[in-house]
Amino acid sequence: MTTTTKSNNIVGTTTINSNNTNNSNNNNNNNNTSTCKHIIDYKDNGGSNRFNIVQNYIYSIKMKLLDTTQLPTPYCLECGSFNGRIHICLHCVHASCWKAGHIQQHFNENNGHFLAVDFNLNQIYCHHCRDYIYDKEFEEIRENVKLNITINLQDVKNPSTKRIKYKSWKPSDEEFQFIKQNSDIIDYSNPIIGLRGLNNLGNTCFMNSILQSYIHNPLLRNYFLSDMHKCEKKKNLNNYNYNYNNNNNNNNVNSNSNLVENGIHIKQEPIDSDEQSQQNNNNNNNSLYENNNSKICLGCEMDKLYTQIFSGLKIPFTPHHFLYSCWNYSSYFVGYEQQDAHEFFISSLNGIHSHCGGTTGKDCNCIVHCTFGGSLKSEVACLHCQFTSSTSDPFIDISLDIPKSRDLANGNGSAKTTPTKSDANNDDDNNSENLENGNGIISGNGYHHHQGNTLLACLERFTQPEKLDEKYFCRNCNCKQESTKQLSFDILPVVICFHLKRFEQSKSNRRTHKIDTFIEFPITIDMTPYTTIARKKNKLKLQKQETEELNKNNNSSDNDNNNNNNNEESNNSKKRKNRDESDSSFIYELFAVVNHTGKIDSGHYTCFVKHHDNWYKCDDSMISSTTIHNVLKSKGYLLYYLKKQLEYTK
């Protein structure tokens, strides 16, 4: 059980075994805790020693204790794959992949082999239980191996004998009781924990909405609540304070002393006290301005934010220091004017990226890129020779064009709302039956929408090929030719943010107006049709169908009917098989929606968030319970989707 502890104004996380709370005499029984009954026979046959050897092999590779030439990375012995979730058998020297079913094939062909370890996740799989299992003894072996290899790496990098050896610490029974008596254990099963309003500091609803989407982002929440952020700016801040105080002391001394130049005492002219104070203030302000960016850390601000939100307090929280840090990071947001939530989202992510160890390289492992980072593949095809060139572009959000409404209001800068309700009654209960049709899209008698005003239609337009205005140089033709460009998702992020471009600048008068078109968006969305892999498969299918049609024309007319029937049955079976084999790793689920209501100059931002499988509306300091029906009928501006199936590769 992971609990947040508060003692002597220190907030942190402590991992506590809940079994110890009952009786300290149960330690011997707890050492044998296991969720699998088949592992006992494995231990009796020397399985603990084999597991220890496998763990040393895994951590030696992951922590780069040895070079890959000396210790090769495991791969599937059946198909040679390195990526298909490699499992290492705990009974023999065998490794095979999960994705193609080769590890199950190994278990079926070898009687008595039923345990394997996932190389990436380091979890034990039991073939008899058909599930991943937990064993406390094996967990302790894993921790001891990791600790020993960590110490060995420290000895290699820093062989000094004066360095204190690292030792793991586990609370004893007395220490555990002391922690329990002096800590406030927060019950995270309480639905109120994690729900806390944010006070508006003056047109800061744009910031509050984005912060609420951060708070209820599972990856960001787990990262900062687990104390994963290690700030390196505190040392710079301490050094700055030390130098700043010394400079002030030196200024005070020099103001009342004589100058010494070339060994001659020169009497200093008296300076007016007001002029001296003004000069000191200017110097201090300049030094503060120059060191503001070195002092602030948006990663630490996120730490403070999550600590306050999950503290259990019910009163609204005032994120004044977060706003101040954003002002220092980006002067664009300085002031109390209404700002764009999407621009603040991008700016704050850049700040968190730079303050949490982010790099400018392609393989950045900061929390921002691990959460929102993806890759788009851009393919340019020559219309003359069909030669295709491709490039990959990284992204952290997707901006989608939306269709305009039929009528635009002249003068207020906003478009009329597209959906019209057929029933004048606004009661949610009367409309609940029209809520979902399988994919979470409102349908039935509740609302009528224009064709193409859906998120899926926007994605379809985003990934459709478009003809380039200017001719593109084709390397195959060695000249400029007419060409098309098509985008597809090469690498999908864990959390994908769809930005519906509701604010558009007019080309004639350069005024920005709002597109108030209603866009349907689903609860769950399958991104498979928009991926690069799916595009290639569809292209191969079309080529195969063309060849089959050519073969049909060569057959006799007597066999045409039979062939058509057989082909229809085979096509139907292939479609059913493709649906069954749909990659579940490309399915996303909605967890937050940021909305903008009103006009551009006098609008307001709110946010819908999903918390404990329930939906809530965050309106600055007010948080109220709502229904999924209200979420889906809102005119979303930023849509946040989370992968339903997560795979950890690092």
JSON list of N, CA and C in Angstrom, two decimals, residues 275-302:
[
{"chain": "A", "resi": 275, "resn": "GLU", "atom": "N", "xyz": [19.17, 58.64, -3.85]},
{"chain": "A", "resi": 275, "resn": "GLU", "atom": "CA", "xyz": [19.83, 58.20, -5.08]},
{"chain": "A", "resi": 275, "resn": "GLU", "atom": "C", "xyz": [20.54, 56.87, -4.88]},
{"chain": "A", "resi": 276, "resn": "GLN", "atom": "N", "xyz": [21.14, 56.71, -3.67]},
{"chain": "A", "resi": 276, "resn": "GLN", "atom": "CA", "xyz": [21.84, 55.46, -3.39]},
{"chain": "A", "resi": 276, "resn": "GLN", "atom": "C", "xyz": [20.85, 54.29, -3.32]},
{"chain": "A", "resi": 277, "resn": "SER", "atom": "N", "xyz": [19.72, 54.51, -2.65]},
{"chain": "A", "resi": 277, "resn": "SER", "atom": "CA", "xyz": [18.72, 53.44, -2.54]},
{"chain": "A", "resi": 277, "resn": "SER", "atom": "C", "xyz": [18.13, 53.10, -3.89]},
{"chain": "A", "resi": 278, "resn": "GLN", "atom": "N", "xyz": [17.92, 54.13, -4.73]},
{"chain": "A", "resi": 278, "resn": "GLN", "atom": "CA", "xyz": [17.38, 53.87, -6.06]},
{"chain": "A", "resi": 278, "resn": "GLN", "atom": "C", "xyz": [18.37, 53.07, -6.90]},
{"chain": "A", "resi": 279, "resn": "GLN", "atom": "N", "xyz": [19.66, 53.38, -6.77]},
{"chain": "A", "resi": 279, "resn": "GLN", "atom": "CA", "xyz": [20.68, 52.65, -7.52]},
{"chain": "A", "resi": 279, "resn": "GLN", "atom": "C", "xyz": [20.76, 51.21, -7.06]},
{"chain": "A", "resi": 280, "resn": "ASN", "atom": "N", "xyz": [20.68, 51.01, -5.74]},
{"chain": "A", "resi": 280, "resn": "ASN", "atom": "CA", "xyz": [20.71, 49.64, -5.21]},
{"chain": "A", "resi": 280, "resn": "ASN", "atom": "C", "xyz": [19.49, 48.86, -5.66]},
{"chain": "A", "resi": 281, "resn": "ASN", "atom": "N", "xyz": [18.33, 49.52, -5.68]},
{"chain": "A", "resi": 281, "resn": "ASN", "atom": "CA", "xyz": [17.11, 48.83, -6.12]},
{"chain": "A", "resi": 281, "resn": "ASN", "atom": "C", "xyz": [17.21, 48.44, -7.58]},
{"chain": "A", "resi": 282, "resn": "ASN", "atom": "N", "xyz": [17.77, 49.32, -8.41]},
{"chain": "A", "resi": 282, "resn": "ASN", "atom": "CA", "xyz": [17.92, 48.99, -9.82]},
{"chain": "A", "resi": 282, "resn": "ASN", "atom": "C", "xyz": [18.86, 47.81, -10.02]},
{"chain": "A", "resi": 283, "resn": "ASN", "atom": "N", "xyz": [19.96, 47.81, -9.27]},
{"chain": "A", "resi": 283, "resn": "ASN", "atom": "CA", "xyz": [20.89, 46.70, -9.38]},
{"chain": "A", "resi": 283, "resn": "ASN", "atom": "C", "xyz": [20.26, 45.40, -8.92]},
{"chain": "A", "resi": 284, "resn": "ASN", "atom": "N", "xyz": [19.50, 45.49, -7.83]},
{"chain": "A", "resi": 284, "resn": "ASN", "atom": "CA", "xyz": [18.85, 44.28, -7.32]},
{"chain": "A", "resi": 284, "resn": "ASN", "atom": "C", "xyz": [17.80, 43.76, -8.29]},
{"chain": "A", "resi": 285, "resn": "ASN", "atom": "N", "xyz": [17.02, 44.69, -8.88]},
{"chain": "A", "resi": 285, "resn": "ASN", "atom": "CA", "xyz": [15.99, 44.27, -9.82]},
{"chain": "A", "resi": 285, "resn": "ASN", "atom": "C", "xyz": [16.60, 43.63, -11.06]},
{"chain": "A", "resi": 286, "resn": "ASN", "atom": "N", "xyz": [17.72, 44.21, -11.54]},
{"chain": "A", "resi": 286, "resn": "ASN", "atom": "CA", "xyz": [18.36, 43.63, -12.71]},
{"chain": "A", "resi": 286, "resn": "ASN", "atom": "C", "xyz": [18.89, 42.24, -12.40]},
{"chain": "A", "resi": 287, "resn": "SER", "atom": "N", "xyz": [19.51, 42.11, -11.23]},
{"chain": "A", "resi": 287, "resn": "SER", "atom": "CA", "xyz": [20.04, 40.79, -10.88]},
{"chain": "A", "resi": 287, "resn": "SER", "atom": "C", "xyz": [18.93, 39.79, -10.68]},
{"chain": "A", "resi": 288, "resn": "LEU", "atom": "N", "xyz": [17.81, 40.24, -10.09]},
{"chain": "A", "resi": 288, "resn": "LEU", "atom": "CA", "xyz": [16.67, 39.33, -9.92]},
{"chain": "A", "resi": 288, "resn": "LEU", "atom": "C", "xyz": [16.10, 38.93, -11.27]},
{"chain": "A", "resi": 289, "resn": "TYR", "atom": "N", "xyz": [15.99, 39.89, -12.19]},
{"chain": "A", "resi": 289, "resn": "TYR", "atom": "CA", "xyz": [15.44, 39.58, -13.50]},
{"chain": "A", "resi": 289, "resn": "TYR", "atom": "C", "xyz": [16.32, 38.60, -14.26]},
{"chain": "A", "resi": 290, "resn": "GLU", "atom": "N", "xyz": [17.65, 38.79, -14.12]},
{"chain": "A", "resi": 290, "resn": "GLU", "atom": "CA", "xyz": [18.57, 37.91, -14.84]},
{"chain": "A", "resi": 290, "resn": "GLU", "atom": "C", "xyz": [18.57, 36.50, -14.27]},
{"chain": "A", "resi": 291, "resn": "ASN", "atom": "N", "xyz": [18.25, 36.38, -12.98]},
{"chain": "A", "resi": 291, "resn": "ASN", "atom": "CA", "xyz": [18.32, 35.06, -12.35]},
{"chain": "A", "resi": 291, "resn": "ASN", "atom": "C", "xyz": [16.96, 34.43, -12.15]},
{"chain": "A", "resi": 292, "resn": "ASN", "atom": "N", "xyz": [15.88, 35.07, -12.63]},
{"chain": "A", "resi": 292, "resn": "ASN", "atom": "CA", "xyz": [14.55, 34.50, -12.45]},
{"chain": "A", "resi": 292, "resn": "ASN", "atom": "C", "xyz": [14.42, 33.16, -13.14]},
{"chain": "A", "resi": 293, "resn": "ASN", "atom": "N", "xyz": [14.90, 33.10, -14.40]},
{"chain": "A", "resi": 293, "resn": "ASN", "atom": "CA", "xyz": [14.79, 31.86, -15.15]},
{"chain": "A", "resi": 293, "resn": "ASN", "atom": "C", "xyz": [15.63, 30.75, -14.54]},
{"chain": "A", "resi": 294, "resn": "SER", "atom": "N", "xyz": [16.73, 31.12, -13.86]},
{"chain": "A", "resi": 294, "resn": "SER", "atom": "CA", "xyz": [17.55, 30.09, -13.23]},
{"chain": "A", "resi": 294, "resn": "SER", "atom": "C", "xyz": [16.97, 29.63, -11.91]},
{"chain": "A", "resi": 295, "resn": "LYS", "atom": "N", "xyz": [16.08, 30.45, -11.31]},
{"chain": "A", "resi": 295, "resn": "LYS", "atom": "CA", "xyz": [15.50, 30.08, -10.01]},
{"chain": "A", "resi": 295, "resn": "LYS", "atom": "C", "xyz": [14.26, 29.23, -10.15]},
{"chain": "A", "resi": 296, "resn": "ILE", "atom": "N", "xyz": [13.40, 29.55, -11.10]},
{"chain": "A", "resi": 296, "resn": "ILE", "atom": "CA", "xyz": [12.12, 28.86, -11.18]},
{"chain": "A", "resi": 296, "resn": "ILE", "atom": "C", "xyz": [12.29, 27.46, -11.75]},
{"chain": "A", "resi": 297, "resn": "CYS", "atom": "N", "xyz": [11.38, 26.58, -11.39]},
{"chain": "A", "resi": 297, "resn": "CYS", "atom": "CA", "xyz": [11.36, 25.21, -11.91]},
{"chain": "A", "resi": 297, "resn": "CYS", "atom": "C", "xyz": [9.91, 24.77, -11.98]},
{"chain": "A", "resi": 298, "resn": "LEU", "atom": "N", "xyz": [9.40, 24.60, -13.18]},
{"chain": "A", "resi": 298, "resn": "LEU", "atom": "CA", "xyz": [8.01, 24.17, -13.34]},
{"chain": "A", "resi": 298, "resn": "LEU", "atom": "C", "xyz": [7.82, 22.73, -12.90]},
{"chain": "A", "resi": 299, "resn": "GLY", "atom": "N", "xyz": [8.88, 21.94, -12.90]},
{"chain": "A", "resi": 299, "resn": "GLY", "atom": "CA", "xyz": [8.77, 20.59, -12.35]},
{"chain": "A", "resi": 299, "resn": "GLY", "atom": "C", "xyz": [8.48, 20.62, -10.86]},
{"chain": "A", "resi": 300, "resn": "CYS", "atom": "N", "xyz": [9.18, 21.50, -10.13]},
{"chain": "A", "resi": 300, "resn": "CYS", "atom": "CA", "xyz": [8.91, 21.66, -8.70]},
{"chain": "A", "resi": 300, "resn": "CYS", "atom": "C", "xyz": [7.51, 22.23, -8.47]},
{"chain": "A", "resi": 301, "resn": "GLU", "atom": "N", "xyz": [7.07, 23.10, -9.35]},
{"chain": "A", "resi": 301, "resn": "GLU", "atom": "CA", "xyz": [5.71, 23.64, -9.23]},
{"chain": "A", "resi": 301, "resn": "GLU", "atom": "C", "xyz": [4.66, 22.55, -9.42]},
{"chain": "A", "resi": 302, "resn": "MET", "atom": "N", "xyz": [4.92, 21.62, -10.32]},
{"chain": "A", "resi": 302, "resn": "MET", "atom": "CA", "xyz": [4.02, 20.49, -10.49]},
{"chain": "A", "resi": 302, "resn": "MET", "atom": "C", "xyz": [4.02, 19.61, -9.25]}
]
